[in-house]
PDB file of C-alpha atoms in Angstrom:
ATOM      1  CA  MET A 211      -9.131 -29.579   5.133  1.00 55.00           C
ATOM      2  CA  SER A 212     -12.359 -29.799   7.161  1.00 84.00           C
ATOM      3  CA  VAL A 213     -12.637 -29.153  10.915  1.00 91.00           C
ATOM      4  CA  VAL A 214     -14.121 -31.466  13.887  1.00 94.00           C
ATOM      5  CA  LEU A 215     -15.671 -30.273  17.168  1.00 94.00           C
ATOM      6  CA  VAL A 216     -14.451 -31.973  20.419  1.00 94.00           C
ATOM      7  CA  LEU A 217     -17.028 -32.085  23.169  1.00 94.00           C
ATOM      8  CA  ASN A 218     -15.904 -32.949  26.621  1.00 93.00           C
ATOM      9  CA  ALA A 219     -17.285 -36.466  27.912  1.00 92.00           C
ATOM     10  CA  ASP A 220     -20.395 -34.105  29.482  1.00 92.00           C
ATOM     11  CA  PHE A 221     -21.090 -33.351  25.779  1.00 91.00           C
ATOM     12  CA  GLY A 222     -19.615 -29.410  26.329  1.00 88.00           C
ATOM     13  CA  PRO A 223     -17.677 -27.885  23.391  1.00 89.00           C
ATOM     14  CA  LEU A 224     -14.149 -27.519  23.774  1.00 88.00           C
ATOM     15  CA  HIS A 225     -12.481 -26.941  20.942  1.00 87.00           C
ATOM     16  CA  ARG A 226     -11.806 -27.857  17.169  1.00 91.00           C
ATOM     17  CA  VAL A 227      -9.395 -30.073  15.819  1.00 94.00           C
ATOM     18  CA  SER A 228      -8.324 -30.942  12.131  1.00 93.00           C
ATOM     19  CA  VAL A 229      -9.633 -34.500  10.775  1.00 92.00           C
ATOM     20  CA  ARG A 230      -6.202 -36.103  10.926  1.00 92.00           C
ATOM     21  CA  HIS A 231      -6.339 -35.016  14.521  1.00 95.00           C
ATOM     22  CA  ALA A 232      -9.708 -36.303  15.015  1.00 94.00           C
ATOM     23  CA  ILE A 233      -8.450 -39.854  13.708  1.00 92.00           C
ATOM     24  CA  ARG A 234      -5.641 -40.048  15.962  1.00 93.00           C
ATOM     25  CA  MET A 235      -7.824 -39.500  19.251  1.00 94.00           C
ATOM     26  CA  LEU A 236     -10.075 -42.324  18.206  1.00 93.00           C
ATOM     27  CA  PHE A 237      -7.456 -44.769  16.853  1.00 93.00           C
ATOM     28  CA  ARG A 238      -5.877 -43.662  20.445  1.00 95.00           C
ATOM     29  CA  GLU A 239      -9.434 -44.536  21.879  1.00 94.00           C
ATOM     30  CA  VAL A 240      -9.699 -41.095  24.126  1.00 95.00           C
ATOM     31  CA  ALA A 241     -12.677 -40.114  21.795  1.00 96.00           C
ATOM     32  CA  VAL A 242     -15.652 -41.621  20.399  1.00 95.00           C
ATOM     33  CA  VAL A 243     -17.523 -40.693  17.028  1.00 94.00           C
ATOM     34  CA  GLU A 244     -20.656 -38.678  17.691  1.00 94.00           C
ATOM     35  CA  GLU A 245     -21.608 -37.176  14.457  1.00 92.00           C
ATOM     36  CA  ALA A 246     -19.804 -38.650  11.110  1.00 90.00           C
ATOM     37  CA  ARG A 247     -20.240 -37.892   7.141  1.00 88.00           C
ATOM     38  CA  PRO A 248     -22.475 -40.476   6.065  1.00 85.00           C
ATOM     39  CA  ASP A 249     -20.462 -43.170   4.097  1.00 84.00           C
ATOM     40  CA  ALA A 250     -17.280 -41.595   4.036  1.00 84.00           C
ATOM     41  CA  ARG A 251     -14.508 -43.686   5.585  1.00 83.00           C
ATOM     42  CA  ILE A 252     -10.905 -43.170   6.558  1.00 82.00           C
ATOM     43  CA  GLY A 253      -9.636 -46.893   6.602  1.00 81.00           C
ATOM     44  CA  VAL A 254     -12.151 -48.475   9.567  1.00 84.00           C
ATOM     45  CA  PHE A 255     -13.071 -45.124  11.064  1.00 86.00           C
ATOM     46  CA  PRO A 256     -16.191 -42.811   9.676  1.00 88.00           C
ATOM     47  CA  ILE A 257     -14.653 -39.541   8.975  1.00 91.00           C
ATOM     48  CA  PRO A 258     -16.030 -37.723  12.168  1.00 94.00           C
ATOM     49  CA  THR A 259     -17.773 -34.053  12.191  1.00 93.00           C
ATOM     50  CA  VAL A 260     -18.147 -34.336  15.818  1.00 95.00           C
ATOM     51  CA  VAL A 261     -16.209 -36.564  18.613  1.00 96.00           C
ATOM     52  CA  ARG A 262     -16.739 -36.833  21.829  1.00 96.00           C
ATOM     53  CA  LEU A 263     -13.850 -37.185  24.607  1.00 96.00           C
ATOM     54  CA  VAL A 264     -14.278 -41.045  26.802  1.00 95.00           C
ATOM     55  CA  SER A 265     -12.994 -39.089  30.039  1.00 93.00           C
ATOM     56  CA  TYR A 266     -13.841 -36.127  31.285  1.00 91.00           C
ATOM     57  CA  VAL A 267     -11.269 -33.030  31.063  1.00 85.00           C
ATOM     58  CA  VAL A 268     -11.512 -30.212  33.875  1.00 82.00           C
ATOM     59  CA  THR A 269     -12.346 -27.013  32.488  1.00 73.00           C
ATOM     60  CA  ARG A 270     -12.568 -24.476  35.329  1.00 67.00           C
ATOM     61  CA  TRP A 271     -10.181 -22.012  33.816  1.00 60.00           C
ATOM     62  CA  ARG A 272     -12.860 -21.450  30.893  1.00 56.00           C
ATOM     63  CA  HIS A 273     -15.291 -20.318  33.088  1.00 57.00           C
ATOM     64  CA  SER A 274     -13.295 -17.669  35.236  1.00 59.00           C
ATOM     65  CA  ARG A 275     -13.070 -15.645  32.261  1.00 71.00           C
ATOM     66  CA  GLY A 276     -12.996 -15.349  28.648  1.00 75.00           C
ATOM     67  CA  PRO A 277     -10.771 -16.447  26.048  1.00 82.00           C
ATOM     68  CA  SER A 278      -7.603 -14.584  25.382  1.00 84.00           C
ATOM     69  CA  TRP A 279      -7.159 -12.515  22.690  1.00 90.00           C
ATOM     70  CA  SER A 280      -5.420 -13.459  19.353  1.00 91.00           C
ATOM     71  CA  ARG A 281      -5.634 -12.400  15.974  1.00 92.00           C
ATOM     72  CA  GLY A 282      -7.563 -15.720  14.564  1.00 90.00           C
ATOM     73  CA  GLY A 283      -9.677 -15.111  17.303  1.00 90.00           C
ATOM     74  CA  VAL A 284     -11.166 -11.458  15.928  1.00 94.00           C
ATOM     75  CA  LEU A 285     -11.015 -13.051  12.512  1.00 94.00           C
ATOM     76  CA  SER A 286     -13.441 -15.535  13.763  1.00 91.00           C
ATOM     77  CA  ARG A 287     -15.573 -13.306  16.096  1.00 93.00           C
ATOM     78  CA  ASP A 288     -16.230 -10.705  13.399  1.00 94.00           C
ATOM     79  CA  GLY A 289     -16.997 -13.686  10.635  1.00 93.00           C
ATOM     80  CA  ARG A 290     -13.811 -12.633   8.502  1.00 95.00           C
ATOM     81  CA  THR A 291     -15.973  -9.339   7.738  1.00 96.00           C
ATOM     82  CA  CYS A 292     -14.511  -5.958   7.349  1.00 97.00           C
ATOM     83  CA  ALA A 293     -15.893  -4.124  10.042  1.00 96.00           C
ATOM     84  CA  TYR A 294     -15.925  -0.550   7.691  1.00 96.00           C
ATOM     85  CA  CYS A 295     -16.900  -1.800   4.178  1.00 96.00           C
ATOM     86  CA  GLY A 296     -18.305  -4.991   5.238  1.00 95.00           C
ATOM     87  CA  GLY A 297     -16.296  -6.969   2.605  1.00 95.00           C
ATOM     88  CA  ALA A 298     -13.974 -10.054   3.294  1.00 96.00           C
ATOM     89  CA  ALA A 299     -11.524  -9.463   6.283  1.00 96.00           C
ATOM     90  CA  SER A 300      -7.876 -10.985   6.118  1.00 95.00           C
ATOM     91  CA  THR A 301      -6.388  -8.387   8.576  1.00 96.00           C
ATOM     92  CA  ILE A 302      -7.020  -6.869  12.005  1.00 96.00           C
ATOM     93  CA  ASP A 303      -7.276  -3.150  12.940  1.00 96.00           C
ATOM     94  CA  HIS A 304      -6.572  -1.498  15.937  1.00 96.00           C
ATOM     95  CA  VAL A 305      -9.489   1.087  16.666  1.00 96.00           C
ATOM     96  CA  LEU A 306      -7.105   3.255  18.993  1.00 95.00           C
ATOM     97  CA  PRO A 307      -3.557   2.395  17.219  1.00 95.00           C
ATOM     98  CA  ARG A 308      -1.404   1.153  19.303  1.00 93.00           C
ATOM     99  CA  SER A 309       0.906   4.127  18.423  1.00 92.00           C
ATOM    100  CA  ARG A 310      -1.301   5.882  20.531  1.00 92.00           C
ATOM    101  CA  GLY A 311      -1.558   3.326  23.226  1.00 92.00           C
ATOM    102  CA  GLY A 312      -4.140   1.078  22.217  1.00 92.00           C
ATOM    103  CA  GLY A 313      -3.562  -2.498  23.103  1.00 92.00           C
ATOM    104  CA  ASN A 314      -3.983  -5.950  21.450  1.00 94.00           C
ATOM    105  CA  THR A 315      -7.577  -6.407  23.192  1.00 94.00           C
ATOM    106  CA  TRP A 316     -11.105  -7.481  21.986  1.00 94.00           C
ATOM    107  CA  LEU A 317     -12.597  -4.021  22.760  1.00 95.00           C
ATOM    108  CA  ASN A 318      -9.817  -2.560  20.471  1.00 96.00           C
ATOM    109  CA  THR A 319      -9.631  -4.629  17.534  1.00 97.00           C
ATOM    110  CA  VAL A 320     -11.539  -5.391  14.399  1.00 97.00           C
ATOM    111  CA  ALA A 321     -11.610  -7.317  11.365  1.00 97.00           C
ATOM    112  CA  ALA A 322     -10.424  -5.640   8.280  1.00 97.00           C
ATOM    113  CA  CYS A 323      -9.706  -5.644   4.413  1.00 96.00           C
ATOM    114  CA  GLY A 324      -6.474  -4.489   3.301  1.00 95.00           C
ATOM    115  CA  ARG A 325      -7.580  -1.345   1.530  1.00 96.00           C
ATOM    116  CA  CYS A 326     -10.005  -0.535   4.773  1.00 96.00           C
ATOM    117  CA  ASN A 327      -6.948  -1.089   6.811  1.00 95.00           C
ATOM    118  CA  GLN A 328      -4.323   0.940   4.950  1.00 95.00           C
ATOM    119  CA  ARG A 329      -6.952   3.683   4.193  1.00 95.00           C
ATOM    120  CA  LYS A 330      -7.511   4.114   8.195  1.00 95.00           C
ATOM    121  CA  GLY A 331      -3.748   4.071   8.643  1.00 92.00           C
ATOM    122  CA  ASP A 332      -2.518   5.763  12.147  1.00 94.00           C
ATOM    123  CA  ARG A 333      -6.040   7.294  13.205  1.00 95.00           C
ATOM    124  CA  THR A 334      -9.123   6.623  14.918  1.00 95.00           C
ATOM    125  CA  PRO A 335     -12.194   5.686  13.010  1.00 95.00           C
ATOM    126  CA  ALA A 336     -13.619   9.355  13.899  1.00 95.00           C
ATOM    127  CA  GLU A 337     -10.689  11.208  12.528  1.00 95.00           C
ATOM    128  CA  ALA A 338     -10.555   8.781   9.195  1.00 95.00           C
ATOM    129  CA  ARG A 339     -14.296   9.321   8.589  1.00 95.00           C
ATOM    130  CA  MET A 340     -15.077   5.542   8.551  1.00 95.00           C
ATOM    131  CA  PRO A 341     -17.653   4.498  10.982  1.00 95.00           C
ATOM    132  CA  LEU A 342     -17.315   0.945  12.594  1.00 95.00           C
ATOM    133  CA  ARG A 343     -20.255  -1.223  10.995  1.00 94.00           C
ATOM    134  CA  ARG A 344     -20.201  -3.331  14.302  1.00 89.00           C
ATOM    135  CA  VAL A 345     -18.900  -2.146  17.857  1.00 91.00           C
ATOM    136  CA  PRO A 346     -16.009  -4.775  19.041  1.00 94.00           C
ATOM    137  CA  THR A 347     -17.182  -7.281  21.901  1.00 92.00           C
ATOM    138  CA  ALA A 348     -15.261  -9.378  24.149  1.00 90.00           C
ATOM    139  CA  PRO A 349     -16.614 -13.049  23.144  1.00 87.00           C
ATOM    140  CA  GLY A 350     -17.071 -15.766  25.506  1.00 80.00           C
ATOM    141  CA  TRP A 351     -15.995 -19.599  24.699  1.00 70.00           C
ATOM    142  CA  ALA A 352     -19.299 -20.625  23.286  1.00 71.00           C
ATOM    143  CA  ALA A 353     -19.169 -17.868  21.012  1.00 70.00           C
ATOM    144  CA  LEU A 354     -15.896 -18.772  19.618  1.00 66.00           C
ATOM    145  CA  ALA A 355     -16.646 -22.202  18.818  1.00 65.00           C
ATOM    146  CA  ALA A 356     -19.819 -21.400  17.208  1.00 65.00           C
ATOM    147  CA  HIS A 357     -17.486 -20.002  14.664  1.00 60.00           C
TER     148      HIS A 357
END
């Protein structure tokens, strides 16, 4: 199922929802369609790709710090690409293993394929002789919304 971008009333991006959720928002009249698929409808509603909220939602909390860490966020940040071999990633790997004090943080986790994750094991990339193709970063809200 495809996703729909939800914009605040001031056209700032908020998050993404399923098409089903977006149609419910349109039915309840809390959002309006900004962009839709041409010639595609569900009942009386066009199938949206972007909806905008009717009323402004205060999001001060979003500007104080970045998004909290999550497995899905790491996979999204890295484009579901393995940080070691460049293949398709389905898991996350801790650069400094959790058994050695590494935590679930943006700067300590990268997307990895199952093969590379298993091969690296409980070692650092240097010990495993598996250099990172990209340095992990802490993304902002806009970076995660773009993926």
